[in-house]
PDB file of C-alpha atoms in Angstrom:
ATOM      1  CA  MET P1481     -24.819 161.893 -17.673  1.00 61.00           C
ATOM      2  CA  ALA P1482     -24.236 163.873 -20.704  1.00 69.00           C
ATOM      3  CA  HIS P1483     -20.455 164.258 -21.681  1.00 69.00           C
ATOM      4  CA  ALA P1484     -19.321 166.434 -24.371  1.00 66.00           C
ATOM      5  CA  ALA P1485     -18.358 165.070 -27.657  1.00 63.00           C
ATOM      6  CA  PRO P1486     -14.955 165.235 -28.626  1.00 60.00           C
ATOM      7  CA  ALA P1487     -14.216 167.653 -31.581  1.00 61.00           C
ATOM      8  CA  SER P1488     -13.842 166.141 -35.044  1.00 62.00           C
ATOM      9  CA  GLY P1489     -10.585 164.810 -35.439  1.00 58.00           C
ATOM     10  CA  GLY P1490     -10.404 162.437 -32.462  1.00 56.00           C
ATOM     11  CA  LEU P1491      -9.220 162.920 -29.010  1.00 56.00           C
ATOM     12  CA  PRO P1492      -7.828 166.315 -27.846  1.00 56.00           C
ATOM     13  CA  ARG P1493      -4.151 166.557 -27.660  1.00 56.00           C
ATOM     14  CA  ARG P1494      -2.378 166.076 -24.374  1.00 60.00           C
ATOM     15  CA  GLY P1495       1.139 167.541 -23.307  1.00 55.00           C
ATOM     16  CA  PRO P1496       2.611 170.974 -24.172  1.00 58.00           C
ATOM     17  CA  ALA P1497       1.711 172.949 -27.279  1.00 55.00           C
ATOM     18  CA  PRO P1498       3.572 172.289 -30.537  1.00 54.00           C
ATOM     19  CA  GLU P1499       5.350 175.395 -30.262  1.00 51.00           C
ATOM     20  CA  VAL P1500       6.618 175.091 -26.845  1.00 49.00           C
ATOM     21  CA  GLU P1501       8.091 171.678 -27.376  1.00 50.00           C
ATOM     22  CA  ALA P1502       9.856 173.043 -30.393  1.00 50.00           C
ATOM     23  CA  GLY P1503      11.485 175.653 -28.327  1.00 50.00           C
ATOM     24  CA  THR P1504       9.829 178.498 -30.259  1.00 52.00           C
ATOM     25  CA  SER P1505       7.569 180.053 -27.912  1.00 51.00           C
ATOM     26  CA  ALA P1506       7.969 183.687 -27.421  1.00 54.00           C
ATOM     27  CA  ARG P1507       7.797 183.853 -23.440  1.00 51.00           C
ATOM     28  CA  ARG P1508       9.970 180.566 -23.111  1.00 56.00           C
ATOM     29  CA  GLY P1509      11.731 180.641 -19.754  1.00 62.00           C
ATOM     30  CA  ARG P1510      10.587 183.681 -18.537  1.00 65.00           C
ATOM     31  CA  THR P1511       8.517 184.143 -15.375  1.00 69.00           C
ATOM     32  CA  PRO P1512       5.546 186.457 -15.312  1.00 72.00           C
ATOM     33  CA  ASP P1513       6.197 190.046 -14.577  1.00 76.00           C
ATOM     34  CA  VAL P1514       3.569 190.709 -11.910  1.00 81.00           C
ATOM     35  CA  PHE P1515       4.357 194.271 -11.238  1.00 80.00           C
ATOM     36  CA  ASP P1516       5.020 197.161 -13.968  1.00 84.00           C
ATOM     37  CA  ALA P1517       8.188 198.991 -14.201  1.00 83.00           C
ATOM     38  CA  ARG P1518       7.119 201.916 -12.067  1.00 87.00           C
ATOM     39  CA  THR P1519       6.792 199.714  -9.094  1.00 88.00           C
ATOM     40  CA  HIS P1520      10.197 198.105 -10.074  1.00 85.00           C
ATOM     41  CA  ARG P1521      11.727 201.662  -9.997  1.00 88.00           C
ATOM     42  CA  ILE P1522      10.334 202.350  -6.651  1.00 91.00           C
ATOM     43  CA  CYS P1523      11.458 199.182  -4.926  1.00 89.00           C
ATOM     44  CA  ARG P1524      14.753 199.499  -6.263  1.00 89.00           C
ATOM     45  CA  VAL P1525      14.938 202.580  -3.597  1.00 92.00           C
ATOM     46  CA  ALA P1526      12.813 201.406  -1.223  1.00 94.00           C
ATOM     47  CA  VAL P1527      13.786 198.138  -0.423  1.00 94.00           C
ATOM     48  CA  PRO P1528      17.533 198.841   0.396  1.00 95.00           C
ATOM     49  CA  VAL P1529      16.213 201.838   2.746  1.00 96.00           C
ATOM     50  CA  LEU P1530      14.181 199.891   4.534  1.00 97.00           C
ATOM     51  CA  LEU P1531      16.807 197.014   5.021  1.00 95.00           C
ATOM     52  CA  GLY P1532      19.144 199.858   5.954  1.00 96.00           C
ATOM     53  CA  LEU P1533      16.709 200.998   8.762  1.00 96.00           C
ATOM     54  CA  VAL P1534      16.258 197.499  10.166  1.00 96.00           C
ATOM     55  CA  TYR P1535      20.026 197.114   9.987  1.00 95.00           C
ATOM     56  CA  GLY P1536      20.429 200.368  11.764  1.00 95.00           C
ATOM     57  CA  TYR P1537      18.051 199.611  14.421  1.00 93.00           C
ATOM     58  CA  TRP P1538      19.559 196.047  14.976  1.00 93.00           C
ATOM     59  CA  VAL P1539      23.119 197.940  14.892  1.00 93.00           C
ATOM     60  CA  ALA P1540      22.019 200.411  17.940  1.00 93.00           C
ATOM     61  CA  ALA P1541      20.160 197.736  19.535  1.00 91.00           C
ATOM     62  CA  ASN P1542      23.375 195.574  19.847  1.00 90.00           C
ATOM     63  CA  ASN P1543      25.344 198.682  20.808  1.00 89.00           C
ATOM     64  CA  ARG P1544      23.359 199.651  23.592  1.00 86.00           C
ATOM     65  CA  PHE P1545      23.569 196.154  25.392  1.00 83.00           C
ATOM     66  CA  GLY P1546      19.666 196.739  26.775  1.00 78.00           C
ATOM     67  CA  GLY P1547      20.807 200.188  28.512  1.00 83.00           C
ATOM     68  CA  PRO P1548      19.022 203.323  27.685  1.00 87.00           C
ATOM     69  CA  ILE P1549      18.826 204.795  24.373  1.00 87.00           C
ATOM     70  CA  THR P1550      21.440 207.895  23.836  1.00 88.00           C
ATOM     71  CA  GLY P1551      21.881 210.410  21.203  1.00 90.00           C
ATOM     72  CA  TRP P1552      25.027 208.449  20.283  1.00 92.00           C
ATOM     73  CA  ASN P1553      23.052 205.545  20.050  1.00 90.00           C
ATOM     74  CA  LEU P1554      20.763 207.108  17.738  1.00 92.00           C
ATOM     75  CA  LEU P1555      23.682 208.477  15.680  1.00 95.00           C
ATOM     76  CA  LEU P1556      25.223 204.957  15.292  1.00 94.00           C
ATOM     77  CA  GLY P1557      22.092 203.535  14.175  1.00 94.00           C
ATOM     78  CA  PHE P1558      21.165 206.246  11.465  1.00 96.00           C
ATOM     79  CA  ALA P1559      24.820 206.307  10.098  1.00 97.00           C
ATOM     80  CA  SER P1560      24.622 202.438   9.808  1.00 96.00           C
ATOM     81  CA  ALA P1561      21.318 202.621   7.990  1.00 96.00           C
ATOM     82  CA  LEU P1562      22.583 205.286   5.526  1.00 97.00           C
ATOM     83  CA  VAL P1563      25.877 203.393   4.879  1.00 97.00           C
ATOM     84  CA  PHE P1564      24.077 200.141   4.547  1.00 96.00           C
ATOM     85  CA  ALA P1565      21.354 201.577   2.247  1.00 96.00           C
ATOM     86  CA  VAL P1566      23.880 203.688   0.022  1.00 96.00           C
ATOM     87  CA  LEU P1567      26.186 200.290  -0.340  1.00 96.00           C
ATOM     88  CA  SER P1568      23.211 198.339  -1.280  1.00 95.00           C
ATOM     89  CA  MET P1569      21.778 200.513  -3.900  1.00 95.00           C
ATOM     90  CA  THR P1570      25.285 201.232  -5.286  1.00 95.00           C
ATOM     91  CA  LEU P1571      25.769 197.060  -5.746  1.00 94.00           C
ATOM     92  CA  LEU P1572      22.491 196.969  -7.205  1.00 92.00           C
ATOM     93  CA  VAL P1573      23.129 199.318  -9.895  1.00 91.00           C
ATOM     94  CA  LEU P1574      26.766 198.707 -10.572  1.00 91.00           C
ATOM     95  CA  GLY P1575      26.781 194.703  -9.923  1.00 84.00           C
ATOM     96  CA  PRO P1576      25.063 193.584 -12.898  1.00 81.00           C
ATOM     97  CA  ARG P1577      27.836 195.411 -15.019  1.00 85.00           C
ATOM     98  CA  MET P1578      30.659 193.179 -13.407  1.00 85.00           C
ATOM     99  CA  ILE P1579      31.768 190.172 -14.609  1.00 85.00           C
ATOM    100  CA  ARG P1580      29.966 187.190 -12.585  1.00 84.00           C
ATOM    101  CA  GLU P1581      33.304 186.546 -10.390  1.00 87.00           C
ATOM    102  CA  VAL P1582      33.415 190.183  -9.383  1.00 89.00           C
ATOM    103  CA  HIS P1583      29.771 190.391  -9.019  1.00 88.00           C
ATOM    104  CA  ALA P1584      29.771 187.527  -6.342  1.00 91.00           C
ATOM    105  CA  LEU P1585      32.653 188.925  -4.767  1.00 94.00           C
ATOM    106  CA  LEU P1586      31.359 192.529  -4.104  1.00 94.00           C
ATOM    107  CA  TRP P1587      27.937 191.069  -2.654  1.00 94.00           C
ATOM    108  CA  SER P1588      29.952 188.790  -0.383  1.00 96.00           C
ATOM    109  CA  ALA P1589      32.401 191.463   0.653  1.00 96.00           C
ATOM    110  CA  PHE P1590      29.257 193.789   1.697  1.00 96.00           C
ATOM    111  CA  VAL P1591      27.398 190.733   3.616  1.00 96.00           C
ATOM    112  CA  GLY P1592      30.645 189.933   5.421  1.00 95.00           C
ATOM    113  CA  CYS P1593      31.256 193.290   6.503  1.00 95.00           C
ATOM    114  CA  ALA P1594      27.935 194.092   7.420  1.00 95.00           C
ATOM    115  CA  PHE P1595      27.483 191.057   9.270  1.00 95.00           C
ATOM    116  CA  GLY P1596      31.089 191.645  10.883  1.00 94.00           C
ATOM    117  CA  PHE P1597      30.244 195.077  12.095  1.00 94.00           C
ATOM    118  CA  LEU P1598      26.798 193.890  13.467  1.00 93.00           C
ATOM    119  CA  TYR P1599      28.553 191.068  15.286  1.00 92.00           C
ATOM    120  CA  ILE P1600      31.213 193.272  16.705  1.00 92.00           C
ATOM    121  CA  GLN P1601      28.636 195.471  18.305  1.00 89.00           C
ATOM    122  CA  SER P1602      27.760 192.505  20.778  1.00 85.00           C
ATOM    123  CA  VAL P1603      30.074 191.522  23.410  1.00 77.00           C
ATOM    124  CA  THR P1604      32.678 189.123  21.593  1.00 82.00           C
ATOM    125  CA  SER P1605      36.388 189.135  20.657  1.00 88.00           C
ATOM    126  CA  ILE P1606      37.630 190.496  17.500  1.00 91.00           C
ATOM    127  CA  ARG P1607      38.958 187.300  16.304  1.00 93.00           C
ATOM    128  CA  ARG P1608      35.768 185.593  16.948  1.00 92.00           C
ATOM    129  CA  ALA P1609      34.004 188.550  14.798  1.00 91.00           C
ATOM    130  CA  VAL P1610      36.323 188.293  11.872  1.00 94.00           C
ATOM    131  CA  LEU P1611      36.232 184.374  11.878  1.00 95.00           C
ATOM    132  CA  VAL P1612      32.581 184.735  11.736  1.00 94.00           C
ATOM    133  CA  ALA P1613      32.543 187.183   9.256  1.00 94.00           C
ATOM    134  CA  LEU P1614      34.698 185.506   6.892  1.00 96.00           C
ATOM    135  CA  LEU P1615      32.854 182.083   7.034  1.00 96.00           C
ATOM    136  CA  ILE P1616      29.494 184.153   6.155  1.00 96.00           C
ATOM    137  CA  SER P1617      31.201 185.913   3.394  1.00 96.00           C
ATOM    138  CA  ALA P1618      32.723 182.671   2.051  1.00 96.00           C
ATOM    139  CA  GLY P1619      28.970 181.129   2.225  1.00 96.00           C
ATOM    140  CA  THR P1620      27.824 184.117   0.552  1.00 95.00           C
ATOM    141  CA  PHE P1621      30.500 183.976  -2.352  1.00 95.00           C
ATOM    142  CA  THR P1622      29.592 180.538  -2.854  1.00 95.00           C
ATOM    143  CA  VAL P1623      25.965 180.631  -3.406  1.00 95.00           C
ATOM    144  CA  PHE P1624      26.081 183.789  -5.532  1.00 92.00           C
ATOM    145  CA  PHE P1625      28.900 182.636  -7.549  1.00 91.00           C
ATOM    146  CA  TYR P1626      26.905 179.418  -8.410  1.00 92.00           C
ATOM    147  CA  ARG P1627      23.884 181.784  -8.997  1.00 89.00           C
ATOM    148  CA  TYR P1628      25.242 183.948 -11.376  1.00 85.00           C
ATOM    149  CA  TYR P1629      27.506 181.171 -13.083  1.00 84.00           C
ATOM    150  CA  THR P1630      24.344 179.408 -13.743  1.00 86.00           C
ATOM    151  CA  HIS P1631      22.405 182.620 -14.801  1.00 79.00           C
ATOM    152  CA  GLU P1632      24.791 184.778 -16.640  1.00 69.00           C
ATOM    153  CA  ASP P1633      27.565 184.185 -19.622  1.00 72.00           C
ATOM    154  CA  ALA P1634      31.058 184.849 -18.839  1.00 67.00           C
ATOM    155  CA  PHE P1635      30.446 188.933 -19.925  1.00 68.00           C
ATOM    156  CA  GLY P1636      27.664 189.090 -17.259  1.00 62.00           C
ATOM    157  CA  ARG P1637      24.740 188.859 -19.348  1.00 69.00           C
ATOM    158  CA  ARG P1638      21.840 187.147 -18.272  1.00 70.00           C
ATOM    159  CA  ILE P1639      21.242 184.177 -20.258  1.00 72.00           C
ATOM    160  CA  ARG P1640      17.639 184.036 -21.625  1.00 67.00           C
TER     161      ARG P1640
END
């Protein structure tokens, strides 16, 4: 079998390139950006709208208890979808401008209220709905605060 002879200077170097070892690489710590800026702008609106439509459908389905679809049921679903989409878009725009504690608190309040409203549409007591929404909100705050604490400085700027 024929093998390629190593280049002059001995065996090839194994491991990361010298600039990566020294921490001087230009793209150090960044993930590749697959989509262009136009796609990101479209998704910044499309994703909250689609999530809002799913949320509105879910609220309407929980509210009717398997019964017939009525006009009020459709109105509740579309109103819920609109509120969900507008609030999530607002949080996506205003959230990065906040300090990390407020940023995590806003998202956890949004998730807790959204879950609580969805949960109260089913047959349950108000106490149980509030308790479950508070537990979901506390868990969300813990996860988001940890994420923002490890990826942002104290002023809300992303650590690069």
